mmCIF file of C-alpha atoms and ligand atoms in Angstrom:
data_model
loop_
_atom_site.group_PDB
_atom_site.id
_atom_site.type_symbol
_atom_site.label_atom_id
_atom_site.label_comp_id
_atom_site.label_asym_id
_atom_site.label_seq_id
_atom_site.Cartn_x
_atom_site.Cartn_y
_atom_site.Cartn_z
ATOM 1 C CA MET E 1 0.000 0.000 0.000
ATOM 2 C CA ASN E 2 2.259 2.794 -1.240
ATOM 3 C CA ASP E 3 1.299 6.352 -1.929
ATOM 4 C CA VAL E 4 -2.111 6.477 -0.283
ATOM 5 C CA THR E 5 -4.052 9.744 -0.031
ATOM 6 C CA ARG E 6 -6.199 9.990 3.089
ATOM 7 C CA ILE E 7 -9.159 12.402 2.942
ATOM 8 C CA PRO E 8 -10.925 12.878 6.294
ATOM 9 C CA VAL E 9 -14.698 13.257 6.481
ATOM 10 C CA ALA E 10 -15.838 15.036 9.652
ATOM 11 C CA GLY E 11 -19.076 14.489 11.576
ATOM 12 C CA ASP E 12 -20.382 12.537 14.560
ATOM 13 C CA ARG E 13 -18.739 9.424 13.158
ATOM 14 C CA PRO E 14 -15.667 10.675 11.268
ATOM 15 C CA TYR E 15 -13.924 8.416 8.770
ATOM 16 C CA ASP E 16 -11.268 8.545 6.063
ATOM 17 C CA VAL E 17 -11.555 8.085 2.321
ATOM 18 C CA LEU E 18 -8.399 6.357 1.085
ATOM 19 C CA VAL E 19 -7.302 6.800 -2.537
ATOM 20 C CA GLY E 20 -4.499 4.726 -4.026
ATOM 21 C CA ARG E 21 -3.716 1.294 -5.405
ATOM 22 C CA GLY E 22 -3.719 -2.095 -3.684
ATOM 23 C CA LEU E 23 -5.865 -0.779 -0.844
ATOM 24 C CA ILE E 24 -7.471 -4.102 0.099
ATOM 25 C CA ASP E 25 -4.687 -4.582 2.672
ATOM 26 C CA ALA E 26 -6.217 -1.715 4.690
ATOM 27 C CA LEU E 27 -9.513 -3.552 5.225
ATOM 28 C CA PRO E 28 -8.669 -5.776 8.230
ATOM 29 C CA THR E 29 -7.447 -2.792 10.281
ATOM 30 C CA LEU E 30 -10.618 -0.831 9.523
ATOM 31 C CA LEU E 31 -12.692 -3.851 10.595
ATOM 32 C CA ASP E 32 -10.862 -4.386 13.871
ATOM 33 C CA GLY E 33 -13.059 -6.371 16.278
ATOM 34 C CA ALA E 34 -15.238 -7.953 13.584
ATOM 35 C CA VAL E 35 -15.327 -11.725 13.145
ATOM 36 C CA ARG E 36 -17.715 -12.119 10.186
ATOM 37 C CA VAL E 37 -17.615 -9.821 7.145
ATOM 38 C CA ALA E 38 -20.260 -9.982 4.391
ATOM 39 C CA ILE E 39 -18.891 -9.009 0.980
ATOM 40 C CA LEU E 40 -21.647 -7.827 -1.362
ATOM 41 C CA PHE E 41 -20.589 -7.816 -5.011
ATOM 42 C CA ALA E 42 -22.024 -8.239 -8.507
ATOM 43 C CA ALA E 43 -20.739 -10.842 -10.994
ATOM 44 C CA PRO E 44 -18.367 -8.538 -12.961
ATOM 45 C CA LEU E 45 -16.434 -7.817 -9.757
ATOM 46 C CA LYS E 46 -16.152 -11.450 -8.609
ATOM 47 C CA ASP E 47 -12.333 -11.483 -8.898
ATOM 48 C CA ARG E 48 -12.052 -8.382 -6.718
ATOM 49 C CA ALA E 49 -14.507 -9.778 -4.191
ATOM 50 C CA ASP E 50 -12.460 -13.007 -4.071
ATOM 51 C CA ALA E 51 -9.312 -10.947 -3.427
ATOM 52 C CA VAL E 52 -11.101 -9.119 -0.594
ATOM 53 C CA ALA E 53 -12.226 -12.475 0.869
ATOM 54 C CA ASP E 54 -8.648 -13.837 0.682
ATOM 55 C CA ALA E 55 -7.239 -10.752 2.437
ATOM 56 C CA LEU E 56 -9.834 -11.069 5.207
ATOM 57 C CA THR E 57 -9.217 -14.798 5.628
ATOM 58 C CA ALA E 58 -5.457 -14.152 5.833
ATOM 59 C CA ALA E 59 -6.151 -11.671 8.632
ATOM 60 C CA GLY E 60 -8.160 -14.274 10.567
ATOM 61 C CA LEU E 61 -11.626 -12.957 9.674
ATOM 62 C CA ARG E 62 -14.530 -14.996 8.289
ATOM 63 C CA PRO E 63 -15.693 -13.585 4.923
ATOM 64 C CA LEU E 64 -19.233 -14.265 3.679
ATOM 65 C CA PRO E 65 -19.380 -13.452 -0.062
ATOM 66 C CA ILE E 66 -22.912 -12.565 -1.247
ATOM 67 C CA GLU E 67 -23.414 -12.131 -4.992
ATOM 68 C CA VAL E 68 -26.166 -9.640 -5.872
ATOM 69 C CA PRO E 69 -27.599 -8.575 -9.267
ATOM 70 C CA ASP E 70 -25.557 -5.804 -10.887
ATOM 71 C CA ALA E 71 -26.551 -2.139 -11.077
ATOM 72 C CA GLU E 72 -30.098 -0.988 -10.182
ATOM 73 C CA ALA E 73 -31.435 -4.593 -10.427
ATOM 74 C CA GLY E 74 -29.652 -5.303 -7.149
ATOM 75 C CA LYS E 75 -30.842 -2.191 -5.349
ATOM 76 C CA THR E 76 -34.200 -3.553 -4.199
ATOM 77 C CA VAL E 77 -35.916 -4.503 -0.952
ATOM 78 C CA GLU E 78 -36.078 -8.129 -2.144
ATOM 79 C CA VAL E 79 -32.300 -8.330 -2.647
ATOM 80 C CA ALA E 80 -31.729 -6.594 0.713
ATOM 81 C CA ALA E 81 -34.037 -9.186 2.346
ATOM 82 C CA ARG E 82 -32.001 -12.021 0.800
ATOM 83 C CA CYS E 83 -28.853 -10.439 2.270
ATOM 84 C CA TRP E 84 -30.511 -10.113 5.726
ATOM 85 C CA ASP E 85 -31.422 -13.825 5.552
ATOM 86 C CA GLN E 86 -27.799 -14.719 4.848
ATOM 87 C CA LEU E 87 -26.516 -12.530 7.692
ATOM 88 C CA GLY E 88 -29.056 -14.186 9.988
ATOM 89 C CA ALA E 89 -28.042 -17.692 8.892
ATOM 90 C CA ALA E 90 -24.364 -16.850 9.480
ATOM 91 C CA GLY E 91 -25.092 -15.384 12.933
ATOM 92 C CA PHE E 92 -23.943 -11.821 12.236
ATOM 93 C CA THR E 93 -23.646 -9.762 15.435
ATOM 94 C CA ARG E 94 -23.320 -6.017 16.115
ATOM 95 C CA THR E 95 -19.532 -6.164 15.886
ATOM 96 C CA ASP E 96 -19.562 -7.845 12.462
ATOM 97 C CA ALA E 97 -19.405 -5.836 9.252
ATOM 98 C CA VAL E 98 -20.414 -5.444 5.597
ATOM 99 C CA VAL E 99 -18.221 -4.569 2.615
ATOM 100 C CA GLY E 100 -19.664 -3.510 -0.760
ATOM 101 C CA VAL E 101 -17.470 -4.017 -3.837
ATOM 102 C CA GLY E 102 -18.898 -2.440 -6.993
ATOM 103 C CA GLY E 103 -20.581 0.574 -8.537
ATOM 104 C CA GLY E 104 -22.853 3.024 -6.758
ATOM 105 C CA ALA E 105 -25.873 0.693 -6.749
ATOM 106 C CA VAL E 106 -23.987 -2.139 -5.039
ATOM 107 C CA THR E 107 -22.395 0.161 -2.443
ATOM 108 C CA ASP E 108 -25.773 1.863 -1.760
ATOM 109 C CA LEU E 109 -27.298 -1.596 -1.174
ATOM 110 C CA ALA E 110 -24.391 -2.742 1.009
ATOM 111 C CA GLY E 111 -24.686 0.426 3.098
ATOM 112 C CA PHE E 112 -28.429 -0.084 3.495
ATOM 113 C CA VAL E 113 -28.016 -3.722 4.564
ATOM 114 C CA ALA E 114 -25.422 -2.545 7.112
ATOM 115 C CA ALA E 115 -27.627 0.357 8.285
ATOM 116 C CA SER E 116 -30.611 -1.899 8.874
ATOM 117 C CA TRP E 117 -28.947 -5.039 10.287
ATOM 118 C CA LEU E 118 -29.341 -4.913 14.083
ATOM 119 C CA ARG E 119 -30.066 -1.165 13.581
ATOM 120 C CA GLY E 120 -26.627 -0.505 12.191
ATOM 121 C CA VAL E 121 -23.300 -2.303 11.825
ATOM 122 C CA ARG E 122 -20.018 -1.104 10.343
ATOM 123 C CA TRP E 123 -19.596 -1.064 6.586
ATOM 124 C CA ILE E 124 -16.952 -0.174 4.028
ATOM 125 C CA PRO E 125 -17.577 0.639 0.370
ATOM 126 C CA VAL E 126 -14.931 -0.359 -2.190
ATOM 127 C CA PRO E 127 -16.260 1.580 -5.201
ATOM 128 C CA SER E 128 -15.332 0.328 -8.663
ATOM 129 C CA SER E 129 -16.318 3.370 -10.755
ATOM 130 C CA VAL E 130 -15.379 7.049 -10.840
ATOM 131 C CA LEU E 131 -18.986 7.927 -9.986
ATOM 132 C CA GLY E 132 -18.904 5.565 -7.025
ATOM 133 C CA MET E 133 -15.625 6.999 -5.746
ATOM 134 C CA VAL E 134 -16.494 10.680 -5.986
ATOM 135 C CA ASP E 135 -20.184 10.474 -5.140
ATOM 136 C CA ALA E 136 -22.070 7.330 -4.061
ATOM 137 C CA ALA E 137 -19.522 5.902 -1.608
ATOM 138 C CA VAL E 138 -18.816 9.182 0.191
ATOM 139 C CA GLY E 139 -21.362 10.832 2.462
ATOM 140 C CA GLY E 140 -23.269 8.017 4.139
ATOM 141 C CA LYS E 141 -26.382 7.974 1.940
ATOM 142 C CA THR E 142 -27.548 4.355 1.694
ATOM 143 C CA GLY E 143 -30.751 2.920 0.309
ATOM 144 C CA VAL E 144 -32.792 0.935 -2.178
ATOM 145 C CA ASN E 145 -35.316 1.800 -4.888
ATOM 146 C CA ILE E 146 -39.044 0.945 -4.700
ATOM 147 C CA GLY E 147 -41.824 1.101 -7.270
ATOM 148 C CA ALA E 148 -42.704 4.670 -6.285
ATOM 149 C CA GLY E 149 -39.206 5.948 -7.062
ATOM 150 C CA LYS E 150 -35.450 5.751 -6.699
ATOM 151 C CA ASN E 151 -33.764 6.002 -3.283
ATOM 152 C CA LEU E 152 -37.078 6.420 -1.448
ATOM 153 C CA VAL E 153 -36.127 3.918 1.266
ATOM 154 C CA GLY E 154 -32.809 4.334 3.016
ATOM 155 C CA ALA E 155 -30.775 5.735 5.851
ATOM 156 C CA PHE E 156 -27.885 8.085 6.506
ATOM 157 C CA HIS E 157 -25.269 5.618 7.715
ATOM 158 C CA PRO E 158 -21.667 6.811 7.345
ATOM 159 C CA PRO E 159 -19.157 4.063 6.563
ATOM 160 C CA ALA E 160 -16.168 3.149 8.728
ATOM 161 C CA GLY E 161 -13.933 4.119 5.801
ATOM 162 C CA VAL E 162 -13.989 4.219 1.997
ATOM 163 C CA LEU E 163 -11.394 2.438 -0.141
ATOM 164 C CA CYS E 164 -11.025 4.049 -3.579
ATOM 165 C CA ASP E 165 -8.680 1.556 -5.177
ATOM 166 C CA LEU E 166 -7.629 2.999 -8.544
ATOM 167 C CA ASP E 167 -6.759 -0.525 -9.774
ATOM 168 C CA LEU E 168 -10.512 -1.078 -10.139
ATOM 169 C CA LEU E 169 -10.758 1.672 -12.766
ATOM 170 C CA ASP E 170 -8.444 -0.189 -15.164
ATOM 171 C CA SER E 171 -11.342 -2.457 -16.215
ATOM 172 C CA LEU E 172 -14.062 0.236 -16.151
ATOM 173 C CA PRO E 173 -15.662 0.783 -19.621
ATOM 174 C CA ALA E 174 -14.567 4.137 -21.100
ATOM 175 C CA ASP E 175 -18.147 5.456 -21.322
ATOM 176 C CA ASP E 176 -18.714 4.782 -17.619
ATOM 177 C CA LEU E 177 -15.442 6.454 -16.683
ATOM 178 C CA ARG E 178 -16.335 9.511 -18.787
ATOM 179 C CA ALA E 179 -19.821 9.717 -17.243
ATOM 180 C CA GLY E 180 -18.321 9.746 -13.738
ATOM 181 C CA LEU E 181 -16.299 12.785 -14.735
ATOM 182 C CA ALA E 182 -19.514 14.815 -15.038
ATOM 183 C CA GLU E 183 -19.763 14.749 -11.223
ATOM 184 C CA VAL E 184 -16.083 15.679 -11.019
ATOM 185 C CA ALA E 185 -16.620 18.674 -13.349
ATOM 186 C CA LYS E 186 -19.674 19.622 -11.252
ATOM 187 C CA CYS E 187 -17.389 19.801 -8.200
ATOM 188 C CA GLY E 188 -15.103 22.070 -10.240
ATOM 189 C CA PHE E 189 -17.924 24.516 -10.916
ATOM 190 C CA ILE E 190 -19.410 24.565 -7.427
ATOM 191 C CA ALA E 191 -16.214 24.567 -5.359
ATOM 192 C CA ASP E 192 -12.819 23.810 -6.919
ATOM 193 C CA PRO E 193 -12.020 25.562 -10.232
ATOM 194 C CA ALA E 194 -8.577 23.850 -10.355
ATOM 195 C CA ILE E 195 -10.549 20.797 -11.520
ATOM 196 C CA LEU E 196 -11.688 22.749 -14.582
ATOM 197 C CA ASP E 197 -8.151 23.985 -15.281
ATOM 198 C CA LEU E 198 -6.841 20.397 -15.188
ATOM 199 C CA ILE E 199 -9.497 19.169 -17.628
ATOM 200 C CA GLU E 200 -8.958 22.088 -20.006
ATOM 201 C CA ALA E 201 -5.174 21.657 -19.927
ATOM 202 C CA ASP E 202 -5.274 17.978 -20.929
ATOM 203 C CA PRO E 203 -8.689 16.386 -21.507
ATOM 204 C CA ALA E 204 -7.156 13.080 -22.686
ATOM 205 C CA ALA E 205 -5.183 12.737 -19.446
ATOM 206 C CA ALA E 206 -8.378 13.392 -17.507
ATOM 207 C CA THR E 207 -9.864 10.147 -18.832
ATOM 208 C CA ASP E 208 -6.701 8.001 -18.615
ATOM 209 C CA PRO E 209 -7.053 5.564 -15.682
ATOM 210 C CA SER E 210 -3.297 4.893 -15.584
ATOM 211 C CA GLY E 211 -2.250 8.542 -15.243
ATOM 212 C CA ALA E 212 -1.808 11.012 -12.409
ATOM 213 C CA VAL E 213 -4.333 13.572 -13.699
ATOM 214 C CA LEU E 214 -7.415 11.375 -13.230
ATOM 215 C CA ARG E 215 -6.230 10.515 -9.729
ATOM 216 C CA GLU E 216 -5.855 14.202 -8.886
ATOM 217 C CA LEU E 217 -9.316 14.932 -10.295
ATOM 218 C CA ILE E 218 -10.856 12.133 -8.225
ATOM 219 C CA GLU E 219 -9.091 13.307 -5.068
ATOM 220 C CA ARG E 220 -10.160 16.914 -5.594
ATOM 221 C CA ALA E 221 -13.793 15.905 -6.171
ATOM 222 C CA ILE E 222 -13.760 13.710 -3.045
ATOM 223 C CA LEU E 223 -12.328 16.651 -1.070
ATOM 224 C CA VAL E 224 -15.219 18.829 -2.232
ATOM 225 C CA LYS E 225 -17.796 16.211 -1.251
ATOM 226 C CA ALA E 226 -16.035 15.359 2.027
ATOM 227 C CA LYS E 227 -16.088 18.996 3.105
ATOM 228 C CA VAL E 228 -19.783 19.404 2.290
ATOM 229 C CA VAL E 229 -21.055 16.171 3.887
ATOM 230 C CA GLY E 230 -18.746 16.677 6.875
ATOM 231 C CA GLU E 231 -20.709 19.865 7.603
ATOM 232 C CA ASP E 232 -24.167 18.685 6.576
ATOM 233 C CA LEU E 233 -24.679 14.909 6.601
ATOM 234 C CA ARG E 234 -28.477 15.067 6.605
ATOM 235 C CA GLU E 235 -28.921 17.549 3.741
ATOM 236 C CA SER E 236 -30.419 20.268 5.883
ATOM 237 C CA GLY E 237 -28.668 23.049 3.970
ATOM 238 C CA LEU E 238 -25.196 23.076 2.431
ATOM 239 C CA ARG E 239 -25.410 19.521 1.025
ATOM 240 C CA GLU E 240 -27.965 20.758 -1.514
ATOM 241 C CA ILE E 241 -25.132 22.312 -3.540
ATOM 242 C CA LEU E 242 -24.066 18.788 -4.557
ATOM 243 C CA ASN E 243 -27.323 18.735 -6.481
ATOM 244 C CA TYR E 244 -26.047 21.316 -8.988
ATOM 245 C CA GLY E 245 -27.478 20.227 -12.353
ATOM 246 C CA HIS E 246 -29.458 17.374 -10.818
ATOM 247 C CA THR E 247 -33.008 18.777 -11.121
ATOM 248 C CA LEU E 248 -33.019 18.461 -14.906
ATOM 249 C CA ALA E 249 -30.711 15.422 -14.771
ATOM 250 C CA HIS E 250 -33.146 13.416 -12.629
ATOM 251 C CA ALA E 251 -36.024 14.401 -14.933
ATOM 252 C CA ILE E 252 -34.062 13.222 -17.999
ATOM 253 C CA GLU E 253 -33.148 9.933 -16.287
ATOM 254 C CA LYS E 254 -36.782 9.267 -15.346
ATOM 255 C CA THR E 255 -38.047 10.227 -18.820
ATOM 256 C CA GLU E 256 -35.506 7.829 -20.333
ATOM 257 C CA ASN E 257 -36.573 5.046 -17.908
ATOM 258 C CA TYR E 258 -33.101 5.137 -16.395
ATOM 259 C CA THR E 259 -31.408 3.961 -19.585
ATOM 260 C CA TRP E 260 -29.184 7.084 -19.574
ATOM 261 C CA ARG E 261 -26.041 7.044 -17.422
ATOM 262 C CA HIS E 262 -26.478 9.330 -14.406
ATOM 263 C CA GLY E 263 -23.326 11.271 -15.319
ATOM 264 C CA ASP E 264 -24.502 11.905 -18.886
ATOM 265 C CA ALA E 265 -27.760 13.370 -17.538
ATOM 266 C CA VAL E 266 -25.826 15.473 -15.005
ATOM 267 C CA ALA E 267 -23.706 16.890 -17.845
ATOM 268 C CA VAL E 268 -26.847 18.191 -19.593
ATOM 269 C CA GLY E 269 -28.272 19.301 -16.245
ATOM 270 C CA VAL E 270 -25.331 21.515 -15.277
ATOM 271 C CA VAL E 271 -25.399 23.250 -18.671
ATOM 272 C CA TYR E 272 -29.089 23.957 -18.032
ATOM 273 C CA ALA E 273 -28.474 25.190 -14.467
ATOM 274 C CA ALA E 274 -25.703 27.479 -15.706
ATOM 275 C CA GLU E 275 -28.003 29.018 -18.298
ATOM 276 C CA LEU E 276 -30.764 29.445 -15.720
ATOM 277 C CA GLY E 277 -28.296 31.288 -13.478
ATOM 278 C CA ARG E 278 -27.189 33.441 -16.391
ATOM 279 C CA LEU E 279 -30.727 34.355 -17.456
ATOM 280 C CA ALA E 280 -31.608 35.170 -13.827
ATOM 281 C CA GLY E 281 -28.718 37.668 -13.795
ATOM 282 C CA ARG E 282 -26.693 35.638 -11.312
ATOM 283 C CA LEU E 283 -23.930 34.149 -13.514
ATOM 284 C CA ASP E 284 -21.667 35.890 -16.036
ATOM 285 C CA ASP E 285 -21.719 34.837 -19.718
ATOM 286 C CA ASP E 286 -18.160 33.440 -19.809
ATOM 287 C CA THR E 287 -18.568 31.139 -16.808
ATOM 288 C CA ALA E 288 -21.903 29.924 -18.142
ATOM 289 C CA ALA E 289 -20.316 29.150 -21.538
ATOM 290 C CA ARG E 290 -17.431 27.331 -19.816
ATOM 291 C CA HIS E 291 -19.838 24.591 -18.659
ATOM 292 C CA ALA E 292 -20.651 23.186 -22.110
ATOM 293 C CA ALA E 293 -17.022 23.712 -23.211
ATOM 294 C CA VAL E 294 -15.540 21.632 -20.365
ATOM 295 C CA LEU E 295 -18.127 18.859 -20.668
ATOM 296 C CA THR E 296 -17.623 18.687 -24.440
ATOM 297 C CA LEU E 297 -13.850 18.315 -23.908
ATOM 298 C CA LEU E 298 -14.655 15.227 -21.839
ATOM 299 C CA GLY E 299 -16.922 13.865 -24.585
ATOM 300 C CA LEU E 300 -20.055 14.277 -22.475
ATOM 301 C CA PRO E 301 -23.497 15.205 -23.846
ATOM 302 C CA THR E 302 -24.678 18.801 -23.390
ATOM 303 C CA SER E 303 -28.082 18.625 -25.067
ATOM 304 C CA TYR E 304 -31.388 16.755 -25.053
ATOM 305 C CA ARG E 305 -34.488 16.548 -27.261
ATOM 306 C CA ALA E 306 -35.722 20.026 -28.243
ATOM 307 C CA ASP E 307 -39.380 19.010 -27.872
ATOM 308 C CA ALA E 308 -39.003 17.452 -24.399
ATOM 309 C CA PHE E 309 -39.505 20.492 -22.131
ATOM 310 C CA ALA E 310 -43.248 19.878 -21.557
ATOM 311 C CA GLU E 311 -42.491 16.291 -20.535
ATOM 312 C CA LEU E 312 -39.579 17.242 -18.276
ATOM 313 C CA LEU E 313 -41.278 20.112 -16.395
ATOM 314 C CA PRO E 314 -43.747 17.996 -14.341
ATOM 315 C CA VAL E 315 -40.937 15.616 -13.442
ATOM 316 C CA MET E 316 -38.736 18.541 -12.324
ATOM 317 C CA ARG E 317 -41.600 19.663 -10.068
ATOM 318 C CA ILE E 318 -41.280 16.530 -7.891
ATOM 319 C CA ASP E 319 -37.610 17.329 -7.177
ATOM 320 C CA LYS E 320 -36.865 17.068 -3.459
ATOM 321 C CA LYS E 321 -35.714 20.720 -3.389
ATOM 322 C CA ALA E 322 -39.104 21.995 -4.674
ATOM 323 C CA ARG E 323 -41.530 23.731 -2.282
ATOM 324 C CA ALA E 324 -45.230 23.880 -3.286
ATOM 325 C CA ASP E 325 -45.351 25.366 -6.839
ATOM 326 C CA THR E 326 -41.865 26.821 -6.625
ATOM 327 C CA LEU E 327 -38.928 24.982 -8.102
ATOM 328 C CA ARG E 328 -35.598 25.530 -6.359
ATOM 329 C CA PHE E 329 -32.395 25.192 -8.351
ATOM 330 C CA VAL E 330 -28.788 25.283 -7.316
ATOM 331 C CA VAL E 331 -27.218 28.031 -9.471
ATOM 332 C CA LEU E 332 -23.901 29.856 -9.428
ATOM 333 C CA ASP E 333 -23.296 33.493 -8.501
ATOM 334 C CA GLY E 334 -19.860 33.051 -10.066
ATOM 335 C CA LEU E 335 -17.328 30.263 -10.213
ATOM 336 C CA ALA E 336 -17.354 28.261 -6.948
ATOM 337 C CA LYS E 337 -20.152 30.442 -5.554
ATOM 338 C CA PRO E 338 -23.244 28.210 -5.374
ATOM 339 C CA GLY E 339 -26.603 29.542 -4.229
ATOM 340 C CA ILE E 340 -30.298 28.778 -4.559
ATOM 341 C CA LEU E 341 -32.661 30.222 -7.169
ATOM 342 C CA ALA E 342 -36.384 29.850 -6.481
ATOM 343 C CA VAL E 343 -38.363 29.878 -9.746
ATOM 344 C CA ASP E 344 -42.073 29.846 -10.370
ATOM 345 C CA ASP E 345 -41.796 31.487 -13.801
ATOM 346 C CA VAL E 346 -42.244 28.645 -16.304
ATOM 347 C CA ALA E 347 -41.275 30.954 -19.182
ATOM 348 C CA LEU E 348 -37.813 31.418 -17.617
ATOM 349 C CA LEU E 349 -37.402 27.658 -17.218
ATOM 350 C CA GLU E 350 -38.377 27.153 -20.853
ATOM 351 C CA ARG E 351 -36.061 29.903 -22.097
ATOM 352 C CA ALA E 352 -33.128 28.301 -20.276
ATOM 353 C CA TYR E 353 -34.015 24.980 -21.917
ATOM 354 C CA GLN E 354 -33.059 26.463 -25.295
ATOM 355 C CA ALA E 355 -29.404 26.180 -24.174
ATOM 356 C CA VAL E 356 -29.663 22.373 -24.113
ATOM 357 C CA ALA E 357 -32.324 21.832 -26.811
ATOM 358 C CA GLN E 358 -30.967 19.676 -29.621
HETATM 359 N N1 LIG H 1 -25.265 12.734 -4.501
HETATM 360 C C1 LIG H 1 -25.588 13.844 -3.709
HETATM 361 C C2 LIG H 1 -25.343 13.651 -2.251
HETATM 362 O O1 LIG H 1 -24.690 12.708 -1.873
HETATM 363 O O2 LIG H 1 -25.803 14.439 -1.469
#
């Protein structure tokens, strides 16, 4: 375990996010006192889950590998119930622990199983995607989807640590890696403009999993998220800024029946939020234009169907930031200056949509 970056996350139950390579060796120390450790994973990550199990066995722990369906198919109450049954059969106690190896859906499920078992046991996400590293695995949001919507059942349950092992990105499909960078760019706009400078200076390096630039981008984005969730775990204020671009993004994802990658939808959503800020007189023209430019450098989409606004508007209205008939958007008052814009003027929302209409 050479060259590990440790990013602390503050709060009632502080923990560290570790970024580096070969991080599995850190697991036994983080799970000190546990005897049994469930390892939730989906089939594509079986080799990594086996390596985690071997490391735990070598440290004298008893791993319990549990294969779950990949992606959103695994993030259900039924799959969680199957996991609870297996923990029960293996006699999991309060000092035992759960590890989730995989993308955001698998780590959200693992966190939820840990949050609910005996009202909360330790857990550690080992995210396998850029999106998982910079977003899903950091901040203690855990949960499953139900018929009424995504993430409607869950708990805030901070992990005991997060292991962002860059080795896992070597096998990540290029389109998934690129999509994760939309959340990284978002962090650049809301808090850390050095992220934008790095992307603009060398966009190819930004998407190269073997290079130092992607690692720096991931670390900077985690720092942004760690600072925000360290101050506001339960989303009672500041944490809302992480939702920059997400009001339109969630509406696009729902309209597309979740066949779009989250990051691709976020890319379109931040271009829309920038334009909304500009039209509302909050954001200058150059910074607004920089959004589409940076995302295009990364090969991310910046537009959506021109005729879709009427379909998207009612979906945007059920955003969790909305209050009665007023939509609330995160906008920028300048680079790294996020704020809230309350809008009940549909004409303004529609005018801003022209910036992303294809
Ligand atoms: N993905 C937004 C948050 O964790 O608050």
